[in-house]
mmCIF file with all atom_site columns, C-alpha atoms in Angstrom:
data_model
loop_
_atom_site.group_PDB
_atom_site.id
_atom_site.type_symbol
_atom_site.label_atom_id
_atom_site.label_alt_id
_atom_site.label_comp_id
_atom_site.label_asym_id
_atom_site.label_entity_id
_atom_site.label_seq_id
_atom_site.pdbx_PDB_ins_code
_atom_site.Cartn_x
_atom_site.Cartn_y
_atom_site.Cartn_z
_atom_site.occupancy
_atom_site.B_iso_or_equiv
_atom_site.pdbx_formal_charge
_atom_site.auth_seq_id
_atom_site.auth_comp_id
_atom_site.auth_asym_id
_atom_site.auth_atom_id
_atom_site.pdbx_PDB_model_num
ATOM 1   C CA . ILE A 1 1   ? 0.000   0.000   0.000  1.00 93.00 ? 1   ILE A CA 1
ATOM 2   C CA . ARG A 1 2   ? 2.993   2.325   0.506  1.00 94.00 ? 2   ARG A CA 1
ATOM 3   C CA . ARG A 1 3   ? 4.408   3.802   -2.683 1.00 94.00 ? 3   ARG A CA 1
ATOM 4   C CA . GLY A 1 4   ? 6.966   6.362   -3.645 1.00 95.00 ? 4   GLY A CA 1
ATOM 5   C CA . ASN A 1 5   ? 9.403   8.314   -1.606 1.00 91.00 ? 5   ASN A CA 1
ATOM 6   C CA . LEU A 1 6   ? 8.786   7.445   2.046  1.00 95.00 ? 6   LEU A CA 1
ATOM 7   C CA . VAL A 1 7   ? 10.493  5.818   4.997  1.00 96.00 ? 7   VAL A CA 1
ATOM 8   C CA . PHE A 1 8   ? 8.572   3.608   7.389  1.00 96.00 ? 8   PHE A CA 1
ATOM 9   C CA . SER A 1 9   ? 9.149   1.406   10.393 1.00 94.00 ? 9   SER A CA 1
ATOM 10  C CA . ASP A 1 10  ? 10.443  -2.050  9.598  1.00 91.00 ? 10  ASP A CA 1
ATOM 11  C CA . ASP A 1 11  ? 7.846   -3.750  11.784 1.00 94.00 ? 11  ASP A CA 1
ATOM 12  C CA . PHE A 1 12  ? 4.501   -3.004  13.358 1.00 96.00 ? 12  PHE A CA 1
ATOM 13  C CA . ALA A 1 13  ? 5.864   -2.764  16.902 1.00 98.00 ? 13  ALA A CA 1
ATOM 14  C CA . PHE A 1 14  ? 7.175   0.811   16.983 1.00 98.00 ? 14  PHE A CA 1
ATOM 15  C CA . LEU A 1 15  ? 5.642   1.561   20.404 1.00 98.00 ? 15  LEU A CA 1
ATOM 16  C CA . GLU A 1 16  ? 7.190   -1.591  21.894 1.00 97.00 ? 16  GLU A CA 1
ATOM 17  C CA . ARG A 1 17  ? 10.723  -0.191  21.739 1.00 96.00 ? 17  ARG A CA 1
ATOM 18  C CA . ASP A 1 18  ? 12.558  0.122   25.037 1.00 96.00 ? 18  ASP A CA 1
ATOM 19  C CA . ASP A 1 19  ? 13.098  3.861   24.955 1.00 97.00 ? 19  ASP A CA 1
ATOM 20  C CA . PRO A 1 20  ? 11.846  6.273   27.648 1.00 98.00 ? 20  PRO A CA 1
ATOM 21  C CA . MET A 1 21  ? 10.339  8.727   25.137 1.00 97.00 ? 21  MET A CA 1
ATOM 22  C CA . ILE A 1 22  ? 8.537   5.986   23.241 1.00 97.00 ? 22  ILE A CA 1
ATOM 23  C CA . ARG A 1 23  ? 7.222   4.438   26.473 1.00 97.00 ? 23  ARG A CA 1
ATOM 24  C CA . ARG A 1 24  ? 5.871   7.873   27.477 1.00 97.00 ? 24  ARG A CA 1
ATOM 25  C CA . LEU A 1 25  ? 4.323   8.374   24.040 1.00 97.00 ? 25  LEU A CA 1
ATOM 26  C CA . LYS A 1 26  ? 2.679   4.948   24.248 1.00 97.00 ? 26  LYS A CA 1
ATOM 27  C CA . ALA A 1 27  ? 1.244   5.713   27.699 1.00 97.00 ? 27  ALA A CA 1
ATOM 28  C CA . ASP A 1 28  ? -0.092  9.078   26.487 1.00 96.00 ? 28  ASP A CA 1
ATOM 29  C CA . LEU A 1 29  ? -1.645  7.517   23.376 1.00 96.00 ? 29  LEU A CA 1
ATOM 30  C CA . LEU A 1 30  ? -3.224  4.714   25.411 1.00 96.00 ? 30  LEU A CA 1
ATOM 31  C CA . ASP A 1 31  ? -4.758  7.307   27.754 1.00 96.00 ? 31  ASP A CA 1
ATOM 32  C CA . ALA A 1 32  ? -6.084  9.356   24.830 1.00 95.00 ? 32  ALA A CA 1
ATOM 33  C CA . LEU A 1 33  ? -7.511  6.310   23.036 1.00 96.00 ? 33  LEU A CA 1
ATOM 34  C CA . SER A 1 34  ? -9.093  4.920   26.183 1.00 97.00 ? 34  SER A CA 1
ATOM 35  C CA . ALA A 1 35  ? -10.718 8.267   26.990 1.00 96.00 ? 35  ALA A CA 1
ATOM 36  C CA . GLN A 1 36  ? -12.018 8.717   23.450 1.00 95.00 ? 36  GLN A CA 1
ATOM 37  C CA . LEU A 1 37  ? -13.328 5.161   23.069 1.00 96.00 ? 37  LEU A CA 1
ATOM 38  C CA . HIS A 1 38  ? -14.514 4.797   26.692 1.00 97.00 ? 38  HIS A CA 1
ATOM 39  C CA . ALA A 1 39  ? -12.846 1.395   26.966 1.00 98.00 ? 39  ALA A CA 1
ATOM 40  C CA . ASP A 1 40  ? -9.617  -0.362  27.779 1.00 97.00 ? 40  ASP A CA 1
ATOM 41  C CA . ILE A 1 41  ? -7.284  -0.549  24.787 1.00 98.00 ? 41  ILE A CA 1
ATOM 42  C CA . TYR A 1 42  ? -5.011  -3.233  23.384 1.00 98.00 ? 42  TYR A CA 1
ATOM 43  C CA . ILE A 1 43  ? -2.519  -1.937  20.801 1.00 98.00 ? 43  ILE A CA 1
ATOM 44  C CA . ALA A 1 44  ? -2.083  -4.541  18.079 1.00 97.00 ? 44  ALA A CA 1
ATOM 45  C CA . ASP A 1 45  ? 0.137   -2.593  15.663 1.00 97.00 ? 45  ASP A CA 1
ATOM 46  C CA . SER A 1 46  ? 2.147   0.610   15.822 1.00 98.00 ? 46  SER A CA 1
ATOM 47  C CA . PHE A 1 47  ? 4.309   2.176   13.139 1.00 97.00 ? 47  PHE A CA 1
ATOM 48  C CA . PHE A 1 48  ? 5.668   5.420   11.735 1.00 97.00 ? 48  PHE A CA 1
ATOM 49  C CA . ASN A 1 49  ? 5.739   6.838   8.229  1.00 97.00 ? 49  ASN A CA 1
ATOM 50  C CA . ILE A 1 50  ? 7.966   9.672   7.076  1.00 98.00 ? 50  ILE A CA 1
ATOM 51  C CA . TYR A 1 51  ? 6.620   11.064  3.833  1.00 97.00 ? 51  TYR A CA 1
ATOM 52  C CA . HIS A 1 52  ? 8.882   12.802  1.327  1.00 96.00 ? 52  HIS A CA 1
ATOM 53  C CA . ALA A 1 53  ? 7.766   14.416  -1.929 1.00 96.00 ? 53  ALA A CA 1
ATOM 54  C CA . GLY A 1 54  ? 6.077   11.906  -4.208 1.00 95.00 ? 54  GLY A CA 1
ATOM 55  C CA . SER A 1 55  ? 4.818   9.492   -1.573 1.00 97.00 ? 55  SER A CA 1
ATOM 56  C CA . GLU A 1 56  ? 1.411   7.945   -1.174 1.00 96.00 ? 56  GLU A CA 1
ATOM 57  C CA . ILE A 1 57  ? -0.540  5.437   0.805  1.00 97.00 ? 57  ILE A CA 1
ATOM 58  C CA . ARG A 1 58  ? -2.930  3.618   -1.510 1.00 98.00 ? 58  ARG A CA 1
ATOM 59  C CA . LEU A 1 59  ? -6.556  2.911   -0.662 1.00 98.00 ? 59  LEU A CA 1
ATOM 60  C CA . HIS A 1 60  ? -6.775  0.283   2.098  1.00 98.00 ? 60  HIS A CA 1
ATOM 61  C CA . ASP A 1 61  ? -8.265  -0.572  5.464  1.00 98.00 ? 61  ASP A CA 1
ATOM 62  C CA . HIS A 1 62  ? -6.873  -2.290  8.563  1.00 98.00 ? 62  HIS A CA 1
ATOM 63  C CA . ILE A 1 63  ? -9.273  -5.227  8.884  1.00 98.00 ? 63  ILE A CA 1
ATOM 64  C CA . HIS A 1 64  ? -7.689  -8.636  8.426  1.00 97.00 ? 64  HIS A CA 1
ATOM 65  C CA . GLU A 1 65  ? -9.232  -12.052 7.969  1.00 98.00 ? 65  GLU A CA 1
ATOM 66  C CA . VAL A 1 66  ? -8.460  -12.955 11.592 1.00 97.00 ? 66  VAL A CA 1
ATOM 67  C CA . ASP A 1 67  ? -10.490 -9.911  12.727 1.00 98.00 ? 67  ASP A CA 1
ATOM 68  C CA . ARG A 1 68  ? -13.462 -11.214 10.761 1.00 98.00 ? 68  ARG A CA 1
ATOM 69  C CA . LYS A 1 69  ? -13.068 -14.801 11.981 1.00 98.00 ? 69  LYS A CA 1
ATOM 70  C CA . LEU A 1 70  ? -12.867 -13.682 15.614 1.00 97.00 ? 70  LEU A CA 1
ATOM 71  C CA . GLY A 1 71  ? -15.742 -11.198 15.258 1.00 98.00 ? 71  GLY A CA 1
ATOM 72  C CA . LEU A 1 72  ? -13.538 -8.251  16.219 1.00 98.00 ? 72  LEU A CA 1
ATOM 73  C CA . THR A 1 73  ? -14.182 -5.870  13.325 1.00 98.00 ? 73  THR A CA 1
ATOM 74  C CA . GLY A 1 74  ? -16.444 -3.647  15.449 1.00 97.00 ? 74  GLY A CA 1
ATOM 75  C CA . GLN A 1 75  ? -13.824 -3.405  18.190 1.00 98.00 ? 75  GLN A CA 1
ATOM 76  C CA . LYS A 1 76  ? -10.870 -2.456  15.989 1.00 98.00 ? 76  LYS A CA 1
ATOM 77  C CA . PHE A 1 77  ? -9.861  1.167   15.512 1.00 98.00 ? 77  PHE A CA 1
ATOM 78  C CA . SER A 1 78  ? -7.049  2.965   13.730 1.00 98.00 ? 78  SER A CA 1
ATOM 79  C CA . MET A 1 79  ? -5.359  6.157   14.839 1.00 98.00 ? 79  MET A CA 1
ATOM 80  C CA . VAL A 1 80  ? -3.021  8.565   13.108 1.00 98.00 ? 80  VAL A CA 1
ATOM 81  C CA . TYR A 1 81  ? -0.958  10.986  15.199 1.00 97.00 ? 81  TYR A CA 1
ATOM 82  C CA . TYR A 1 82  ? 0.527   13.835  13.164 1.00 98.00 ? 82  TYR A CA 1
ATOM 83  C CA . VAL A 1 83  ? 3.965   14.614  14.571 1.00 97.00 ? 83  VAL A CA 1
ATOM 84  C CA . ASP A 1 84  ? 4.803   16.994  11.702 1.00 98.00 ? 84  ASP A CA 1
ATOM 85  C CA . VAL A 1 85  ? 2.476   17.775  8.799  1.00 97.00 ? 85  VAL A CA 1
ATOM 86  C CA . GLY A 1 86  ? 5.215   18.993  6.476  1.00 97.00 ? 86  GLY A CA 1
ATOM 87  C CA . ASP A 1 87  ? 4.516   21.374  3.590  1.00 97.00 ? 87  ASP A CA 1
ATOM 88  C CA . LYS A 1 88  ? 0.865   22.442  3.763  1.00 96.00 ? 88  LYS A CA 1
ATOM 89  C CA . THR A 1 89  ? 1.224   24.516  0.551  1.00 97.00 ? 89  THR A CA 1
ATOM 90  C CA . ALA A 1 90  ? 2.033   21.461  -1.602 1.00 97.00 ? 90  ALA A CA 1
ATOM 91  C CA . ALA A 1 91  ? -0.277  20.389  -4.426 1.00 97.00 ? 91  ALA A CA 1
ATOM 92  C CA . GLU A 1 92  ? -0.785  17.156  -2.461 1.00 97.00 ? 92  GLU A CA 1
ATOM 93  C CA . PRO A 1 93  ? -0.484  18.249  1.190  1.00 97.00 ? 93  PRO A CA 1
ATOM 94  C CA . GLY A 1 94  ? -1.277  14.844  2.696  1.00 97.00 ? 94  GLY A CA 1
ATOM 95  C CA . ILE A 1 95  ? -5.022  15.137  3.152  1.00 97.00 ? 95  ILE A CA 1
ATOM 96  C CA . LEU A 1 96  ? -6.311  11.988  4.877  1.00 98.00 ? 96  LEU A CA 1
ATOM 97  C CA . ASN A 1 97  ? -9.246  10.807  2.782  1.00 98.00 ? 97  ASN A CA 1
ATOM 98  C CA . LEU A 1 98  ? -11.704 8.338   4.299  1.00 98.00 ? 98  LEU A CA 1
ATOM 99  C CA . TYR A 1 99  ? -14.373 6.708   2.163  1.00 97.00 ? 99  TYR A CA 1
ATOM 100 C CA . ASP A 1 100 ? -17.916 5.431   2.680  1.00 93.00 ? 100 ASP A CA 1
ATOM 101 C CA . PRO A 1 101 ? -18.758 7.740   4.306  1.00 93.00 ? 101 PRO A CA 1
ATOM 102 C CA . ASP A 1 102 ? -16.441 10.267  2.699  1.00 97.00 ? 102 ASP A CA 1
ATOM 103 C CA . TYR A 1 103 ? -14.373 12.605  4.866  1.00 96.00 ? 103 TYR A CA 1
ATOM 104 C CA . ALA A 1 104 ? -11.272 14.620  4.100  1.00 98.00 ? 104 ALA A CA 1
ATOM 105 C CA . PHE A 1 105 ? -9.045  15.633  7.019  1.00 97.00 ? 105 PHE A CA 1
ATOM 106 C CA . ASP A 1 106 ? -6.424  18.353  6.652  1.00 97.00 ? 106 ASP A CA 1
ATOM 107 C CA . PRO A 1 107 ? -4.544  17.729  9.894  1.00 96.00 ? 107 PRO A CA 1
ATOM 108 C CA . GLN A 1 108 ? -2.338  20.076  11.874 1.00 97.00 ? 108 GLN A CA 1
ATOM 109 C CA . ALA A 1 109 ? 0.739   19.068  13.865 1.00 97.00 ? 109 ALA A CA 1
ATOM 110 C CA . GLY A 1 110 ? -0.346  17.327  17.061 1.00 96.00 ? 110 GLY A CA 1
ATOM 111 C CA . ASP A 1 111 ? -3.726  16.194  15.699 1.00 97.00 ? 111 ASP A CA 1
ATOM 112 C CA . ILE A 1 112 ? -4.921  12.684  16.411 1.00 96.00 ? 112 ILE A CA 1
ATOM 113 C CA . ILE A 1 113 ? -7.454  11.196  14.022 1.00 97.00 ? 113 ILE A CA 1
ATOM 114 C CA . LEU A 1 114 ? -9.284  8.071   15.165 1.00 97.00 ? 114 LEU A CA 1
ATOM 115 C CA . PHE A 1 115 ? -11.537 6.000   12.920 1.00 98.00 ? 115 PHE A CA 1
ATOM 116 C CA . PRO A 1 116 ? -12.964 2.468   12.623 1.00 98.00 ? 116 PRO A CA 1
ATOM 117 C CA . SER A 1 117 ? -10.318 0.185   11.108 1.00 98.00 ? 117 SER A CA 1
ATOM 118 C CA . GLY A 1 118 ? -12.755 -0.937  8.424  1.00 98.00 ? 118 GLY A CA 1
ATOM 119 C CA . SER A 1 119 ? -12.803 2.566   6.908  1.00 98.00 ? 119 SER A CA 1
ATOM 120 C CA . LYS A 1 120 ? -11.047 2.644   3.567  1.00 98.00 ? 120 LYS A CA 1
ATOM 121 C CA . HIS A 1 121 ? -8.505  5.475   3.440  1.00 98.00 ? 121 HIS A CA 1
ATOM 122 C CA . ALA A 1 122 ? -5.657  6.913   1.383  1.00 98.00 ? 122 ALA A CA 1
ATOM 123 C CA . THR A 1 123 ? -3.319  9.889   1.247  1.00 98.00 ? 123 THR A CA 1
ATOM 124 C CA . ALA A 1 124 ? -0.698  11.461  -1.019 1.00 97.00 ? 124 ALA A CA 1
ATOM 125 C CA . TYR A 1 125 ? 2.058   13.950  -0.259 1.00 98.00 ? 125 TYR A CA 1
ATOM 126 C CA . SER A 1 126 ? 4.182   16.093  -2.578 1.00 97.00 ? 126 SER A CA 1
ATOM 127 C CA . GLY A 1 127 ? 5.667   18.616  -0.131 1.00 96.00 ? 127 GLY A CA 1
ATOM 128 C CA . THR A 1 128 ? 9.268   19.743  0.129  1.00 95.00 ? 128 THR A CA 1
ATOM 129 C CA . THR A 1 129 ? 9.671   19.015  3.858  1.00 97.00 ? 129 THR A CA 1
ATOM 130 C CA . ASP A 1 130 ? 9.099   15.775  5.749  1.00 97.00 ? 130 ASP A CA 1
ATOM 131 C CA . ARG A 1 131 ? 5.665   14.770  6.984  1.00 97.00 ? 131 ARG A CA 1
ATOM 132 C CA . VAL A 1 132 ? 5.818   12.436  9.999  1.00 98.00 ? 132 VAL A CA 1
ATOM 133 C CA . ILE A 1 133 ? 3.006   10.296  11.402 1.00 98.00 ? 133 ILE A CA 1
ATOM 134 C CA . ILE A 1 134 ? 2.654   7.581   13.992 1.00 98.00 ? 134 ILE A CA 1
ATOM 135 C CA . GLY A 1 135 ? -0.058  5.024   13.337 1.00 98.00 ? 135 GLY A CA 1
ATOM 136 C CA . VAL A 1 136 ? -1.774  2.649   15.729 1.00 98.00 ? 136 VAL A CA 1
ATOM 137 C CA . ASN A 1 137 ? -4.257  -0.170  15.234 1.00 98.00 ? 137 ASN A CA 1
ATOM 138 C CA . CYS A 1 138 ? -6.003  -1.139  18.438 1.00 98.00 ? 138 CYS A CA 1
ATOM 139 C CA . TYR A 1 139 ? -8.877  -3.093  19.907 1.00 98.00 ? 139 TYR A CA 1
ATOM 140 C CA . THR A 1 140 ? -11.290 -2.103  22.636 1.00 98.00 ? 140 THR A CA 1
ATOM 141 C CA . TYR A 1 141 ? -12.076 -4.586  25.383 1.00 95.00 ? 141 TYR A CA 1
#
């Protein structure tokens, strides 16, 4: 789903690193997710993307066959935390497009966007400075 000029984490366990800043970030994100979803949270995946000019994330969702088999699709959510939004004047400034229903988010640095993991979404970025996000897929329980 990732195409073009971007750097991304080599696994889906970014928030599991043994680093004090990452542990603090994970705790803060867990608190924010739990408060927003009014439930306890289990983080299944965490990753980062650093977008450079000419990068895109193709249309996709975060529901897997195992989610369907276990009946967890309604309990799975995805979150994007915008560390740095990069060049907002670019022709493709990294708008997060969600589909069915359609929404277009033009995030600012520090924004957290939370949506059901079954929502199809995509983005493209053509800016001259880096755009940095942290993504999380989680379940409520």
